C-alpha cells in the first residue's frame, strides 16, 4: 500500500506543528490509525533521506518533527535560529555539560567540578530553558537538584539524554569529582 495521500497528510501535520509529535498525537490530528501513521513516517524517512533534500525527519524528545539537516542548519542557524538559541559562553556550555552528564546535580557539586561559582551560569541556563530544578537532595539544607529540559534535548537534537556522546575516562573522572 503506497499511502500517498496519507503520507502527505502526516507530512503536513508535521510541517504545521512546531513541537515534536508522538505517533499517537499525529494519529489523532490526521485522523489516521497509528499503524498507518507509522507507515507514513517510514515513507517520509525514505523521502527525506535523499541528499537533495535540506529537510530530515527526526525523532526528538520522543516525538517526530521535520527539521533542517544538520549540515545546513549549522550554516544557517545564525540567520534563522531563535534569539533564545544565541551562543552560550564557554563557561555556560561547560556548566551545561556538567549538568547534562551528571544530572541530577546540585549547585555546589557543579562548583566542585568547575572550581568556580556557577550562580550566573545557572541563571542563564534556566532563563534559556536548558535546565530546570528537578527536586531537592536528601542532604542537610535540602539543596536544589538541577537537570536538563526537553528544550535542551530539542536544541541538541537528542531523543533522550542517553544519546549524549560517551565521555572518555579522563572526562568521566572529572565529572565524578563531586560525587
XYZ file of C-alpha atoms in Angstrom:
179
model
C 0.000 0.000 0.000
C 1.535 3.334 -1.064
C -0.446 5.667 1.203
C 0.496 8.747 -0.855
C -2.312 10.987 0.387
C -1.954 9.758 3.972
C 1.801 10.354 3.889
C 1.212 13.863 2.526
C -1.309 14.484 5.336
C 1.166 13.332 8.014
C 3.861 15.496 6.405
C 1.516 18.496 6.532
C 0.731 17.915 10.219
C 4.464 17.730 10.996
C 5.104 20.874 8.933
C 2.415 22.855 10.762
C 3.466 21.816 14.265
C 6.482 23.422 15.894
C 6.946 20.722 18.546
C 7.851 17.058 18.048
C 4.745 14.828 17.981
C 4.247 11.215 19.043
C 2.656 8.734 16.640
C -0.479 8.815 18.804
C -0.828 12.607 18.548
C -0.159 12.561 14.796
C -2.779 9.814 14.515
C -5.354 11.965 16.360
C -4.592 15.128 14.387
C -4.579 13.395 10.985
C -7.470 11.083 11.920
C -5.495 8.030 10.786
C -4.720 4.806 12.610
C -1.379 4.600 14.426
C -0.323 1.771 12.092
C -0.952 3.948 9.028
C 0.916 6.858 10.642
C 3.909 4.590 11.338
C 3.942 3.516 7.676
C 3.688 7.153 6.591
C 6.641 8.031 8.836
C 8.683 5.307 7.136
C 7.696 6.792 3.748
C 8.757 10.260 4.918
C 12.074 8.964 6.287
C 12.774 7.499 2.862
C 11.685 10.691 1.089
C 13.918 12.904 3.215
C 16.923 10.562 3.157
C 17.696 11.852 -0.342
C 20.795 14.067 -0.233
C 18.994 16.589 -2.454
C 16.652 17.374 0.468
C 17.519 20.059 3.007
C 14.960 18.664 5.456
C 15.007 15.481 7.514
C 12.501 13.645 9.672
C 13.934 13.267 13.165
C 12.802 11.917 16.487
C 13.433 14.419 19.250
C 12.206 14.079 22.835
C 10.145 11.030 21.880
C 8.291 12.709 19.014
C 8.700 13.191 15.270
C 9.368 16.516 13.595
C 10.669 17.974 10.370
C 13.990 19.745 10.846
C 16.738 21.186 8.687
C 19.531 18.708 8.008
C 22.374 19.289 10.451
C 24.852 20.163 7.710
C 22.637 23.031 6.510
C 21.426 24.137 9.943
C 24.997 24.718 11.112
C 25.431 27.222 8.253
C 22.063 28.932 8.703
C 21.259 28.919 12.415
C 22.613 32.427 12.976
C 20.126 33.781 10.420
C 17.146 31.609 11.327
C 17.744 30.441 14.897
C 15.622 31.989 17.585
C 17.137 34.700 19.767
C 16.996 32.329 22.728
C 19.323 29.975 20.882
C 22.092 32.575 20.833
C 25.570 31.364 21.521
C 26.369 30.323 25.045
C 29.691 31.317 26.550
C 32.317 28.658 27.109
C 31.531 28.807 30.860
C 27.810 28.309 30.276
C 28.471 25.391 27.897
C 30.803 23.777 30.433
C 28.200 24.170 33.183
C 25.508 22.771 30.884
C 27.700 19.776 30.012
C 28.327 19.054 33.702
C 24.585 19.143 34.383
C 23.741 17.031 31.326
C 26.240 14.291 32.185
C 25.821 14.346 35.973
C 22.119 15.066 36.489
C 20.526 15.372 38.899
C 23.225 17.564 40.420
C 23.378 20.397 42.958
C 24.913 23.822 42.517
C 27.722 23.016 44.989
C 28.533 19.768 43.150
C 28.805 21.722 39.880
C 31.049 24.266 41.624
C 33.249 21.450 42.986
C 33.767 20.205 39.417
C 34.252 23.647 37.814
C 36.172 25.178 40.696
C 34.277 28.487 40.441
C 30.871 29.911 41.348
C 28.122 28.988 38.878
C 25.290 31.240 40.116
C 25.241 33.345 36.941
C 25.586 30.307 34.636
C 22.673 28.546 36.375
C 20.546 31.699 35.984
C 21.375 31.968 32.252
C 20.682 28.275 31.611
C 17.335 28.451 33.448
C 16.365 31.619 31.517
C 17.092 29.821 28.245
C 15.044 26.842 29.427
C 18.004 24.473 29.032
C 17.964 23.352 32.674
C 15.388 23.271 35.447
C 15.004 22.398 39.102
C 14.207 18.691 39.302
C 13.952 18.198 43.060
C 15.726 18.501 46.378
C 18.646 16.375 47.539
C 18.203 14.352 50.703
C 21.045 16.147 52.467
C 21.403 18.899 55.070
C 19.816 22.105 53.783
C 17.976 20.115 51.074
C 19.883 21.714 48.146
C 18.148 22.049 44.792
C 18.916 19.438 42.140
C 19.222 20.534 38.511
C 18.647 18.601 35.295
C 18.189 19.305 31.599
C 14.880 20.136 29.904
C 13.046 18.996 26.784
C 14.250 22.234 25.180
C 17.846 21.082 25.787
C 17.078 17.801 24.011
C 15.383 19.664 21.178
C 18.231 22.120 20.622
C 20.860 19.381 20.702
C 18.625 17.103 18.603
C 18.558 14.258 21.101
C 15.708 11.853 21.671
C 16.876 11.249 25.242
C 19.805 12.072 27.495
C 21.202 8.582 26.834
C 22.104 9.763 23.311
C 24.772 12.160 24.642
C 28.235 11.290 23.288
C 30.163 8.987 25.619
C 32.889 10.544 27.751
C 36.450 9.223 27.716
C 37.983 8.005 31.011
C 39.617 11.345 31.914
C 36.403 13.290 31.268
C 34.359 10.721 33.200
C 36.734 11.035 36.174
C 36.428 14.816 36.149
C 32.619 14.670 36.138
C 32.671 12.309 39.118
C 34.843 14.573 41.324
C 31.857 15.905 43.227
C 30.182 12.563 43.759
